Coordinates of C-alpha atoms in Angstrom, one line a residue:
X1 CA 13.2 17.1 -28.6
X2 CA 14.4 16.8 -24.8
X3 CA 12.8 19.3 -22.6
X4 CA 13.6 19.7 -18.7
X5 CA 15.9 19.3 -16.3
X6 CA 18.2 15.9 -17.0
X7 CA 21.8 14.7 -16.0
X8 CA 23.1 14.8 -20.1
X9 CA 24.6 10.9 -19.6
X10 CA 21.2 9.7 -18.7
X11 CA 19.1 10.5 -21.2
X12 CA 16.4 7.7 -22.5
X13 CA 19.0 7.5 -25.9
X14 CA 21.6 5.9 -23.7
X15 CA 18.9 3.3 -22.0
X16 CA 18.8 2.0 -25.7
X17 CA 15.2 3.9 -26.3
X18 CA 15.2 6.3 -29.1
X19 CA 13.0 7.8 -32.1
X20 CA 10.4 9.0 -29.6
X21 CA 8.7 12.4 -29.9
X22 CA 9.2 15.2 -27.5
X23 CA 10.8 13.6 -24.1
X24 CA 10.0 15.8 -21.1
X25 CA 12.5 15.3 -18.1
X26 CA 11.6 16.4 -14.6
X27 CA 9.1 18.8 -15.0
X28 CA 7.6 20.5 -11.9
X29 CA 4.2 20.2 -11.1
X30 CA 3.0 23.4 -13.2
X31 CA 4.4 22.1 -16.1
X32 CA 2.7 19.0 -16.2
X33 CA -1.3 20.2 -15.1
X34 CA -0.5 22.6 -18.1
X35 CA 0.7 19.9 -20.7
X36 CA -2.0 17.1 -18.7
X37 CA -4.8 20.1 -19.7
X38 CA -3.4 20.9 -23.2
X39 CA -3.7 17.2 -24.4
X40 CA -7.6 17.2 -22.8
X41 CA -6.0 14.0 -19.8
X42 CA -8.2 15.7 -17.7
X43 CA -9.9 18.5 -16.1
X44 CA -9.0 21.7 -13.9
X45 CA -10.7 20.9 -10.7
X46 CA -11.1 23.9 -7.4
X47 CA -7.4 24.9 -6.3
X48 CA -5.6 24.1 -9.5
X49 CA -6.1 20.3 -8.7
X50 CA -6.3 17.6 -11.5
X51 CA -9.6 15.7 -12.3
X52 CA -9.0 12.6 -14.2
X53 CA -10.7 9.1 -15.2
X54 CA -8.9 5.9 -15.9
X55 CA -11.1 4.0 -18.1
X56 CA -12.1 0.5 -17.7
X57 CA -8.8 0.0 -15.1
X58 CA -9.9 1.8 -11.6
X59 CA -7.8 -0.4 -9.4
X60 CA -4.5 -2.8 -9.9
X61 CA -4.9 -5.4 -12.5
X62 CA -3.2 -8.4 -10.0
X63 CA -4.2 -11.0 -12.7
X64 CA -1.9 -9.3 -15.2
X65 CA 1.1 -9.1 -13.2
X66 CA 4.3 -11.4 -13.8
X67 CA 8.0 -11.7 -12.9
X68 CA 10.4 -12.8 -15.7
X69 CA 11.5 -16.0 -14.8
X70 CA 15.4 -15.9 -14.7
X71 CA 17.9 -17.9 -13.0
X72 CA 18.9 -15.3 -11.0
X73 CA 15.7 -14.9 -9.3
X74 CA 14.2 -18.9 -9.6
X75 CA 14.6 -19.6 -6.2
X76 CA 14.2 -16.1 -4.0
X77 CA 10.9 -15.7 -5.6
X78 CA 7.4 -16.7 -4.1
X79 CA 5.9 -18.5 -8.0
X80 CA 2.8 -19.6 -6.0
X81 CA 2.0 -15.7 -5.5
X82 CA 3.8 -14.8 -8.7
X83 CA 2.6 -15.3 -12.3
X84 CA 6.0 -16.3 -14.2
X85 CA 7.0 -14.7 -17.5
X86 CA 9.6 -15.9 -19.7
X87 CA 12.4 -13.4 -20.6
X88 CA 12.1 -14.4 -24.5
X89 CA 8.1 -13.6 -23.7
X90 CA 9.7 -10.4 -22.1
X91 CA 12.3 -9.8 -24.8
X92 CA 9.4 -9.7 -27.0
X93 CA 6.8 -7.3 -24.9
X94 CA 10.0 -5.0 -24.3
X95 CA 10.6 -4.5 -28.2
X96 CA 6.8 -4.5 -29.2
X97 CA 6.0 -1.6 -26.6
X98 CA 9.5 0.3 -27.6
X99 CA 8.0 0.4 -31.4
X100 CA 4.9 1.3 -30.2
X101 CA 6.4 4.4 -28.6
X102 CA 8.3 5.8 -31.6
X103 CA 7.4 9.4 -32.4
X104 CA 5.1 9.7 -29.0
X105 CA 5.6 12.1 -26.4
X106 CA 6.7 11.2 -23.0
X107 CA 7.7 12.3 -19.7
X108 CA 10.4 11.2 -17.7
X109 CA 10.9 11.8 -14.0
X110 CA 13.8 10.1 -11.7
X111 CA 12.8 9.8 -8.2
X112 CA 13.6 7.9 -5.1
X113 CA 11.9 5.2 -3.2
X114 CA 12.9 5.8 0.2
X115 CA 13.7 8.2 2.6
X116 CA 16.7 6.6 4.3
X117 CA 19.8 8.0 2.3
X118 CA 21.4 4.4 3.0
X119 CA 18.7 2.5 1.6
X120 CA 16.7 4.3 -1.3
X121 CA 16.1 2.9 -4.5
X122 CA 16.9 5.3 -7.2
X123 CA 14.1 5.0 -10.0
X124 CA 13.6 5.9 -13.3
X125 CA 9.2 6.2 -14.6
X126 CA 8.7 6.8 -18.6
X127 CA 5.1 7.9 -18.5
X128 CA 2.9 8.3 -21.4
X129 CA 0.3 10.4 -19.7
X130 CA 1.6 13.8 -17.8
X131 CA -0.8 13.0 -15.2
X132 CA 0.9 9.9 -14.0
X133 CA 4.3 11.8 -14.0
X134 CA 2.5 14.2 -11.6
X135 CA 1.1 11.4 -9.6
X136 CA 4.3 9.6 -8.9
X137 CA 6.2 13.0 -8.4
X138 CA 3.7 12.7 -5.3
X139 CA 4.3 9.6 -4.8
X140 CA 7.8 8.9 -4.4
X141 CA 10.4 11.3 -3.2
X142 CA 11.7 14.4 -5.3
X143 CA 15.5 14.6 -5.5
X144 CA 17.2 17.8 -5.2
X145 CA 18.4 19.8 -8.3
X146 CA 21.7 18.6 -7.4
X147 CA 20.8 15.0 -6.4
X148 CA 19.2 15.0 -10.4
X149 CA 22.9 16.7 -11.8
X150 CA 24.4 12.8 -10.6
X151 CA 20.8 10.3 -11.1
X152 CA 22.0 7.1 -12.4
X153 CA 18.4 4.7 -12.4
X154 CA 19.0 1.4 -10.3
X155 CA 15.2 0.3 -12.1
X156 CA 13.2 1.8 -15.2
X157 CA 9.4 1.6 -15.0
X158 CA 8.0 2.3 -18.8
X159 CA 3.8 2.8 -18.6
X160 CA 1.7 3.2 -21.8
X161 CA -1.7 2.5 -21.4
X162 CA -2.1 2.6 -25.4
X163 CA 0.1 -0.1 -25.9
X164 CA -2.3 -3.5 -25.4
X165 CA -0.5 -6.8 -24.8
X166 CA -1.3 -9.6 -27.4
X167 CA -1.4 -12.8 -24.6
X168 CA -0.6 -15.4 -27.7
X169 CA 2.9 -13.2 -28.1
X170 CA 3.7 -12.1 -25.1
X171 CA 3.2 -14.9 -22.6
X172 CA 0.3 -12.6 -20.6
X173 CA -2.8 -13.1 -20.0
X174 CA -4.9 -9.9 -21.5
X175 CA -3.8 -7.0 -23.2
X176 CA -3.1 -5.7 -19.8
X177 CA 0.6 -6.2 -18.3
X178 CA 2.8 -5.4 -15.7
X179 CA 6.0 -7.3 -15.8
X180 CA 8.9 -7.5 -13.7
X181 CA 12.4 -8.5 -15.2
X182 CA 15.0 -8.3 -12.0
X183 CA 18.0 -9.0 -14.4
X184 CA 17.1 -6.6 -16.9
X185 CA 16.0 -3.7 -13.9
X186 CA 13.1 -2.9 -16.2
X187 CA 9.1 -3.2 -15.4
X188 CA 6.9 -2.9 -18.1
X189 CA 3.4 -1.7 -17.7
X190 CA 0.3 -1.3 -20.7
X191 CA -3.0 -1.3 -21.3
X192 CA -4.2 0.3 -17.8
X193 CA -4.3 3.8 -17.1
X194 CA -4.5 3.3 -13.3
X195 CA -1.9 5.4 -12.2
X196 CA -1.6 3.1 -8.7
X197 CA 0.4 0.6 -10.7
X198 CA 3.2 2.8 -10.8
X199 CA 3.1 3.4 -7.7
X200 CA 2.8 -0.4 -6.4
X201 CA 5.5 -1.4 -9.0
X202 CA 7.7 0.4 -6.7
X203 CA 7.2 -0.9 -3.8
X204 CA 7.2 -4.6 -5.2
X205 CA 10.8 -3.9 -6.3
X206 CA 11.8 -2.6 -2.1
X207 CA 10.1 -5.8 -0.9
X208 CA 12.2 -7.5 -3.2
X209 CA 15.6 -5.8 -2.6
X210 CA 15.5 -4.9 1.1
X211 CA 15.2 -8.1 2.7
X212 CA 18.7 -8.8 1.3
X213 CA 20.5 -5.6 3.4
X214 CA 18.4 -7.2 6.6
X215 CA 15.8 -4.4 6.1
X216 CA 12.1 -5.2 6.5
X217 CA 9.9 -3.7 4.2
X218 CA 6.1 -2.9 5.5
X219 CA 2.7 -2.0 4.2
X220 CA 1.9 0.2 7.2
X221 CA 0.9 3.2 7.8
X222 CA 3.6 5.0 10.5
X223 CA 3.7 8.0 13.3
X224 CA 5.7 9.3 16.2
X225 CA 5.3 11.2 19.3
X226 CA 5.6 15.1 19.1
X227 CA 9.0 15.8 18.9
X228 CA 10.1 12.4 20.2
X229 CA 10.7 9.7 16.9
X230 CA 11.8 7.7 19.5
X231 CA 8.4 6.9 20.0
X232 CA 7.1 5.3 17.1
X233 CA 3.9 3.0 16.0
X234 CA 3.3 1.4 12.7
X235 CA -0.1 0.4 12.1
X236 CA -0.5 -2.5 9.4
X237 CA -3.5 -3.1 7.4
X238 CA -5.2 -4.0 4.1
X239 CA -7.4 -2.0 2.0
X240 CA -10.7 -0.7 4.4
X241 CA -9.3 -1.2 7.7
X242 CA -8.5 2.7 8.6
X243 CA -4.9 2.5 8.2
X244 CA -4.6 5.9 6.8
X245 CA -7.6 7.3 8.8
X246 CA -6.0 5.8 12.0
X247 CA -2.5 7.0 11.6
X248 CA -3.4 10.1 10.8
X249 CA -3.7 11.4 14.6
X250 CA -3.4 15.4 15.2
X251 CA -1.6 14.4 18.2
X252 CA 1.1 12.6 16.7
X253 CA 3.9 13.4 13.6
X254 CA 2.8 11.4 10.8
X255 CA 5.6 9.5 9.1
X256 CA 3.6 8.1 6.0
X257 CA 0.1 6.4 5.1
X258 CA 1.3 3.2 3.0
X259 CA 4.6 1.8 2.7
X260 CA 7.6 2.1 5.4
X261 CA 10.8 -0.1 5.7
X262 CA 12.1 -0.5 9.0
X263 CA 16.4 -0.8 9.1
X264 CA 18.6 -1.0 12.1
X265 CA 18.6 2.9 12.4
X266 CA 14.8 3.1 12.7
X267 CA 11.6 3.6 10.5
X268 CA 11.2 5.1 6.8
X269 CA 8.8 6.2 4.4
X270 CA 9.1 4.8 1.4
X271 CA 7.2 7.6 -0.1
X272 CA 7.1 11.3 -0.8
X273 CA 3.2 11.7 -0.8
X274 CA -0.5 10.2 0.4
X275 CA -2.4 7.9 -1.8
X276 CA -6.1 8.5 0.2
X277 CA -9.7 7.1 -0.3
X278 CA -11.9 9.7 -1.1
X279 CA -15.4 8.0 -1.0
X280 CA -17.6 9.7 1.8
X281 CA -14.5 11.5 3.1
X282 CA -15.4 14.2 5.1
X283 CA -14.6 17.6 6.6
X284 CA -15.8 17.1 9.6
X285 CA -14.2 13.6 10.3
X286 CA -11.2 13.7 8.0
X287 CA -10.2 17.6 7.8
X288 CA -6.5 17.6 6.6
X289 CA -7.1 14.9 3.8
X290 CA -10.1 16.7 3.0
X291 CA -8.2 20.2 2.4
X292 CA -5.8 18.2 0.0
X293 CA -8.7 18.1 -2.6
X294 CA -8.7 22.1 -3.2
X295 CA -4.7 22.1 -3.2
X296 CA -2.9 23.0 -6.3
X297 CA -1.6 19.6 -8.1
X298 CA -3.8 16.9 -6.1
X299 CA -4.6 14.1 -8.5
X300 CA -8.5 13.3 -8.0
X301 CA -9.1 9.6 -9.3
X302 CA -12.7 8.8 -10.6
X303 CA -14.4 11.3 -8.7
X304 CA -17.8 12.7 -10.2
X305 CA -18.0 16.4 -9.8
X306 CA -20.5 19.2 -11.2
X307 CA -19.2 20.2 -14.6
X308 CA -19.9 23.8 -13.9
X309 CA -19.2 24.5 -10.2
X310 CA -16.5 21.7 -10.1
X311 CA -17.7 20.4 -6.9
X312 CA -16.5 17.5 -5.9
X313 CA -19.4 14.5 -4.8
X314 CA -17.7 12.3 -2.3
X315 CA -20.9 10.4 -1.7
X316 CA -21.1 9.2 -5.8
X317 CA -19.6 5.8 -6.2
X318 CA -21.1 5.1 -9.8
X319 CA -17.7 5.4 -11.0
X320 CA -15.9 3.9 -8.8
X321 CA -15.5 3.0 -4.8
X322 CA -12.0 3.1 -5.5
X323 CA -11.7 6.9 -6.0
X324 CA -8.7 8.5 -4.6
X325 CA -6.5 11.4 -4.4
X326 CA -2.8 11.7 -4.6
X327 CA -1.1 14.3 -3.0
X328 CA 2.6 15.5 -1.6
X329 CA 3.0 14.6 2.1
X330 CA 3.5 17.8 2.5
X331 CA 0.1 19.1 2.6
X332 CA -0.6 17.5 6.0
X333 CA 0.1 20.0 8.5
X334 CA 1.6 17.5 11.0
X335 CA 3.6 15.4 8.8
X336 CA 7.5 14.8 9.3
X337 CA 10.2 16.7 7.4
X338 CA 12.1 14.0 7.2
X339 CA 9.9 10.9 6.4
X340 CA 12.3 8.7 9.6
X341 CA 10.9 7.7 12.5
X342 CA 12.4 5.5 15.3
X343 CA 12.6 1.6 15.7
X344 CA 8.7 0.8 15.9
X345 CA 7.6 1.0 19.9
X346 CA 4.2 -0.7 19.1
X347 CA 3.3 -2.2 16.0
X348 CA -0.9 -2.3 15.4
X349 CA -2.4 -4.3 13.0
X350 CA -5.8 -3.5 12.0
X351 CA -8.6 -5.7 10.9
X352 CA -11.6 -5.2 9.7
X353 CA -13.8 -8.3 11.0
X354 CA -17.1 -8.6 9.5
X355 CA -18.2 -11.8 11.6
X356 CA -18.5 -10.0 14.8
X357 CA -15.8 -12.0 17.0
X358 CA -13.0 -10.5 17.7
X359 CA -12.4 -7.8 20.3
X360 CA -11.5 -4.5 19.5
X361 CA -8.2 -4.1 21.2
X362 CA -6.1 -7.6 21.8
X363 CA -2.2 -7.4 23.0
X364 CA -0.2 -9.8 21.4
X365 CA 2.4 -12.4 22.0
X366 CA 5.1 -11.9 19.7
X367 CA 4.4 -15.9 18.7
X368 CA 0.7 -14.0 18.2
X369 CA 1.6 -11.3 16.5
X370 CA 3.6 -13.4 13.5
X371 CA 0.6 -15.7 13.5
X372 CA -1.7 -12.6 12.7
X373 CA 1.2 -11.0 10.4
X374 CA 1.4 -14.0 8.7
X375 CA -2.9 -14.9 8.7
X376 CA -3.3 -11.4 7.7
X377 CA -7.0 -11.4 7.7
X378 CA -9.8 -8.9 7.0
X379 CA -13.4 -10.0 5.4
X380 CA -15.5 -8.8 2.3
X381 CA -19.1 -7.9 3.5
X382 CA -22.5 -9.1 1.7
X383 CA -23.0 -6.5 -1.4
X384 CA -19.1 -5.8 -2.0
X385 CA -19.1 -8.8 -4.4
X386 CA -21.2 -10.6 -6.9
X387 CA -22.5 -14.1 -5.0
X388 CA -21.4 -12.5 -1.4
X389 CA -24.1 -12.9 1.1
X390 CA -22.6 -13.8 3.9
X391 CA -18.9 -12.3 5.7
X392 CA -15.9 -13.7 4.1
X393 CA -12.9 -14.0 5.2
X394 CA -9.8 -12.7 3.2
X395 CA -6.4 -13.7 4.2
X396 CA -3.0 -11.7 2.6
X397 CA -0.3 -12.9 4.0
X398 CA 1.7 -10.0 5.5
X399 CA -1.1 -7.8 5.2
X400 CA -0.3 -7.2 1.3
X401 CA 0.2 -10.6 -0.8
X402 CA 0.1 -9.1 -3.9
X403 CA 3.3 -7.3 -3.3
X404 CA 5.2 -9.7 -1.8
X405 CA 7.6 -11.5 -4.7
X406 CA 9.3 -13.2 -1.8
X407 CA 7.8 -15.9 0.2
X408 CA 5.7 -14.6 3.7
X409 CA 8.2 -16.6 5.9
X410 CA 11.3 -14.2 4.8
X411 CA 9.2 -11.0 5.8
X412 CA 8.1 -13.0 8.9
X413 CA 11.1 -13.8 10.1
X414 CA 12.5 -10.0 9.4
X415 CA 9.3 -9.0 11.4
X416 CA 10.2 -11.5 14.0
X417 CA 13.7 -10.8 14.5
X418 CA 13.5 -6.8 15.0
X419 CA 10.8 -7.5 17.5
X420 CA 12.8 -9.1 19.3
X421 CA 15.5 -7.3 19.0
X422 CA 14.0 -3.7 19.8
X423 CA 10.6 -5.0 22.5
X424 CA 7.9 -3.6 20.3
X425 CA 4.4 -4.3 22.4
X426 CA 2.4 -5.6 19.3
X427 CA -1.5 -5.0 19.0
X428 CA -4.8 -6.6 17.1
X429 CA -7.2 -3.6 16.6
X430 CA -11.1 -4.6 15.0
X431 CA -12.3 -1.3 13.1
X432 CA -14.9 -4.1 12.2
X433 CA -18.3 -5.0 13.4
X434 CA -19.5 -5.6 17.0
X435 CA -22.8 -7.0 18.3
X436 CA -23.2 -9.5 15.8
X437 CA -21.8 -9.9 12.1
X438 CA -22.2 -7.4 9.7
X439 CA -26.2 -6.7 8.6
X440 CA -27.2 -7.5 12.6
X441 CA -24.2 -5.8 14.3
X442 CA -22.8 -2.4 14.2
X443 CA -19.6 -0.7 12.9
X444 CA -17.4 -0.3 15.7
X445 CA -17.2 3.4 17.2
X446 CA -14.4 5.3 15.9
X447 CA -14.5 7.0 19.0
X448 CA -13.6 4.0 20.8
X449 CA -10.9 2.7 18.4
X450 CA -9.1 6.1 18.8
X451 CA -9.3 6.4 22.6
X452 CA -8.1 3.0 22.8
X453 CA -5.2 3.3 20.5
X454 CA -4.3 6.7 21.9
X455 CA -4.0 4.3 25.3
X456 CA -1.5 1.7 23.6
X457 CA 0.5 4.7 22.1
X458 CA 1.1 6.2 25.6
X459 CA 1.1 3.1 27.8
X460 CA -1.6 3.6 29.6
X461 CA -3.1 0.4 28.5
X462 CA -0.4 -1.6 29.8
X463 CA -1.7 -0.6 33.4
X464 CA -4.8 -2.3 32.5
X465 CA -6.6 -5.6 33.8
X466 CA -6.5 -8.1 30.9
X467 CA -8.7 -11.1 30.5
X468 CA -7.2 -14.4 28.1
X469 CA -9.6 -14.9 25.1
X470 CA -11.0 -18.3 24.7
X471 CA -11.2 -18.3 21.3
X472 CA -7.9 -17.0 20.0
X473 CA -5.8 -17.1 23.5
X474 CA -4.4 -13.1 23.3
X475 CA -5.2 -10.9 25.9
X476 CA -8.0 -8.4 26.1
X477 CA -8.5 -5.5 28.3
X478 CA -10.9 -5.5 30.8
X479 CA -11.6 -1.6 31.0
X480 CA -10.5 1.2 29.9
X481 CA -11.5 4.8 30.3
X482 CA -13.4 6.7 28.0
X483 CA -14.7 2.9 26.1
X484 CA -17.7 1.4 27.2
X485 CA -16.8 -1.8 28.8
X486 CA -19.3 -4.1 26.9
X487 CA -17.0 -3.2 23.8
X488 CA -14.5 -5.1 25.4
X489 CA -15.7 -8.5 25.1
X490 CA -17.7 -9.0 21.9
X491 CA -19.8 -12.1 23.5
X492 CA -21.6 -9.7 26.0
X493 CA -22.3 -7.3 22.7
X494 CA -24.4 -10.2 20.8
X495 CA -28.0 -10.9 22.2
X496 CA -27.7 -14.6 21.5
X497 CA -24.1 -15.8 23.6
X498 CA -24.5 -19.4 21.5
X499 CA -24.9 -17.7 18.4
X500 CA -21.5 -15.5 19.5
X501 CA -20.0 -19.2 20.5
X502 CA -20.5 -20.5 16.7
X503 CA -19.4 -17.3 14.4
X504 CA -16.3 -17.7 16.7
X505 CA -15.7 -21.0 16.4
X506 CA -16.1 -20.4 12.6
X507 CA -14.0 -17.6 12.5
X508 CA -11.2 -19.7 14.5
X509 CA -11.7 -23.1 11.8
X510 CA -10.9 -20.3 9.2
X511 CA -7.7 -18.8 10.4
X512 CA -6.8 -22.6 11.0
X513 CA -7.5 -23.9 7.7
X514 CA -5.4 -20.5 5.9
X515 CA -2.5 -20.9 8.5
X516 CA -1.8 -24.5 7.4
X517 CA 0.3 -23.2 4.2
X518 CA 2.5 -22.4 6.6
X519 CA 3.1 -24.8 9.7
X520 CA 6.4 -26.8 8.1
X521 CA 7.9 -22.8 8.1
X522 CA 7.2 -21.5 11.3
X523 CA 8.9 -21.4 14.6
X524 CA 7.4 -24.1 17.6
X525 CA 6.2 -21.0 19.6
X526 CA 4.3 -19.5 16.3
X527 CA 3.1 -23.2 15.3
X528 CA 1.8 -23.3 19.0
X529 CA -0.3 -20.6 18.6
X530 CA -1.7 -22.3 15.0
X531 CA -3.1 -25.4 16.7
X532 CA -4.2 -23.9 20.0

């Protein structure tokens, strides 16, 4: 049975899949809560929003991952990042999982990833669950009902979490999977119900393809000036460092909270929707993403809520930490029509630096800024981990490793060529701790990190008198209004200077030590900034 809209030459029959039960094509996002409640995936939360669990899987599985190793791809891909597969080990997965799926229902929905026209990816996701086809109807970008009367797939993403890998068989290592076959356009995903992998699958297949049409693809947050897209930041960041908190200013458009490319004819979303943490999210701090979680559609992730008023507790991590919500873009008030912005006028990349050291605003060189691009460092704090008691520093590269199937020195040089090219002013921001390391110190004021960003954004900090750092050699603002100067240089903060003088010189050893993987890649001017 085939229900839905679908272009009649593409149905799943002509991709070589066939026997299955009732095949639902497009469906709007009514359609699917109803079907998602009928099969008992989940439960009706306040505002017609969807409240679901994903078992045992409430993040990515990154251990499970692989790329088929092909010819075709044996030497573009990154294999010291990349778990390889073999394509008989992939021939094998692909027929196992296609009998698995005989006589099931599933839904299909063909989307885009990306905004730009010229560079979208046209995509194809076979979901088992209907809540995963309403989360990446979010997620990526709808197409018209005309655009749908001509989709032809470029890439096919199949996901059934019932289907369980056998390692022995299929060349993986649990009876989770996600693999990646290039040649064959197909991604393969079981065993997880973390709808995020769908999502991330994506956006591993733009940082493969883009580099290759000279476009840079970015895990950024992005937002322009009122009216003006001329005016556009980007705000790199890994997982905790307030990259969607940050770009989401009410003074500025908000072109996307994750994953942007950035072409010759300016910044795009990859996306169609938001992708938000929800733990200890707030009215009062976060208002607009807050709203989204009593709109009609919003996928809650592993959130516990009161089984009879449906309240939501943002505060209960038992769970998860990871709990999110997925919603259309849409439902921010100040977010572009259009998903473009301009070529990137400053370029922010936040870290979230548990030691203490770092200040939190630096201006960067752009022989800095690949050196941070390419360190891409945040730290774990004592109590996130088993064994952590003490910061520790985590370095991925590009400020998102496990999506990069190319090697860091092809984004890096992208990166480094359009600076160039365009003048971008490039910034380090700390959303970390200052006044010592995290369990002495203190989180550092979101008050300040706004009012110092909103002075980068409209070049008021340029006017500023800026002092070299001894420690990493970028330059650091001496005042600014509205921010305490004391902020500005973390030694002052700490009550023992000598104590300050070791994290640092720590912290420094650190980024030294991770940056060697790269040296015999680099530029002179970046590999000056490695050794000092």
């Amino acid at each position: 049975m085939t229900s839905g809209r679908v272009n009649q030459s593409q149905r799943l029959e002509d991709q070589g899949i066939s026997e299955l039960g009732d095949v639902y094509y497009n469906l709007l996002e009514p359609a699917l809560v109803e079907i998602a409640l009928k099969n008992g995936e989940g439960t009706l939360g306040l505002g017609g929003t969807m409240l679901v669990e994903t078992g045992k899987h409430t993040g990515r599985s990154p251990k499970d991952k692989f790329v088929v190793r092909t010819p075709a791809v044996e030497n573009a891909i990154w294999w010291e990042n990349n778990a390889p597969m073999a394509p008989a080990s992939f021939d094998l997965l692909y027929d196992d999982m296609i009998a698995h799926m005989k006589g099931r229902d599933y839904h299909v929905q063909d989307l885009f990833g990306g905004a730009d026209p010229a560079h979208r990816l046209d995509v194809r996701i076979v979901t088992e669950l209907a809540w995963h086809a309403l989360f990446i109807r979010h997620l990526l970008r709808r197409p018209t009902r005309q655009e749908l009367d001509t989709f032809t797939p470029e890439f096919t993403i199949i996901n059934c979490p019932t289907f369980k890998a056998d390692p022995s068989r299929h060349g993986c290592r649990s009876e989770t999977v996600i693999a990646l076959n290039f040649d064959r356009k197909l991604i393969l995903i079981g065993g997880t119900e973390y709808a995020g992998e769908n999502k991330k699958s994506v956006f591993t297949l733009l940082n493969y393809l883009l580099p290759e049409k000279g476009v840079m693809p970015m895990h950024c947050s992005a937002n322009h000036a009122p009216n003006n897209p001329v005016d556009t930041a980007v705000f790199f960041g890994l997982s905790g460092t307030g990259k969607t908190t940050l770009s989401a200013d009410p003074a500025r458009v908000l072109i996307g909270d994750d994953e942007h490319g950035w072409s010759d004819r300016g910044t795009f979303n990859f996306e169609g929707g938001c992708y938000a943490k929800t733990i200890n999210l707030s009215a009062e701090a976060e208002p607009e993403i807050f709203a989204t979680t009593r709109k009609f559609g919003t996928v809650i992730e592993n959130m516990v809520f009161d089984p009879e008023t449906l309240e939501l507790d943002f505060d209960d991590d038992s769970l998860t930490a990871n709990m999110r919500c997925a919603y259309p873009l849409e439902y921010i008030s100040n977010a572009s029509g259009t998903a473009l912005g301009g070529h990137p006028k400053n370029i922010i990349m936040l870290t979230c630096d548990a030691f203490g050291v770092l200040p939190p605003i630096a201006r960067l060189t752009p022989a800095q800024a690949m050196y941070h691009f390419l360190s891409g460092f945040t730290s774990k704090v004592a109590g996130t981990e088993r064994g952590v008691t003490e910061p520790e520093p985590t370095f991925s590269t590009c400020f998102g490793a496990p999506f990069m199937p190319r090697r860091p020195e092809v984004y890096g040089k992208l990166l480094q060529d359009k600076i160039a090219k365009h003048g971008a002013t490039c910034w380090l921001v700390n959303t970390g701790w200052t006044g010592g390391a995290y369990g002495t110190g203190s989180r550092m004021p979101i008050r300040a990190t706004r009012a110092l960003l909103s002075a980068a954004l409209d070049g008021s900090l340029a006017d500023a008198t800026f002092r070299k750092d001894p420690n990493f050699g970028f330059e650091v603002p001496v005042e600014v209004p509205g921010v305490a100067s004391i902020l500005l240089d973390p030694r002052r903060t700490w009550d023992d200077g000598t104590a300050y003088d070791r994290q640092a010189k720590k912290l420094v050893d650190m980024f030294a030590g991770n940056f060697g993987q790269y040296e015999s890649y680099i530029d002179e001017d970046v590999r000056a900034v490695a050794i000092g």
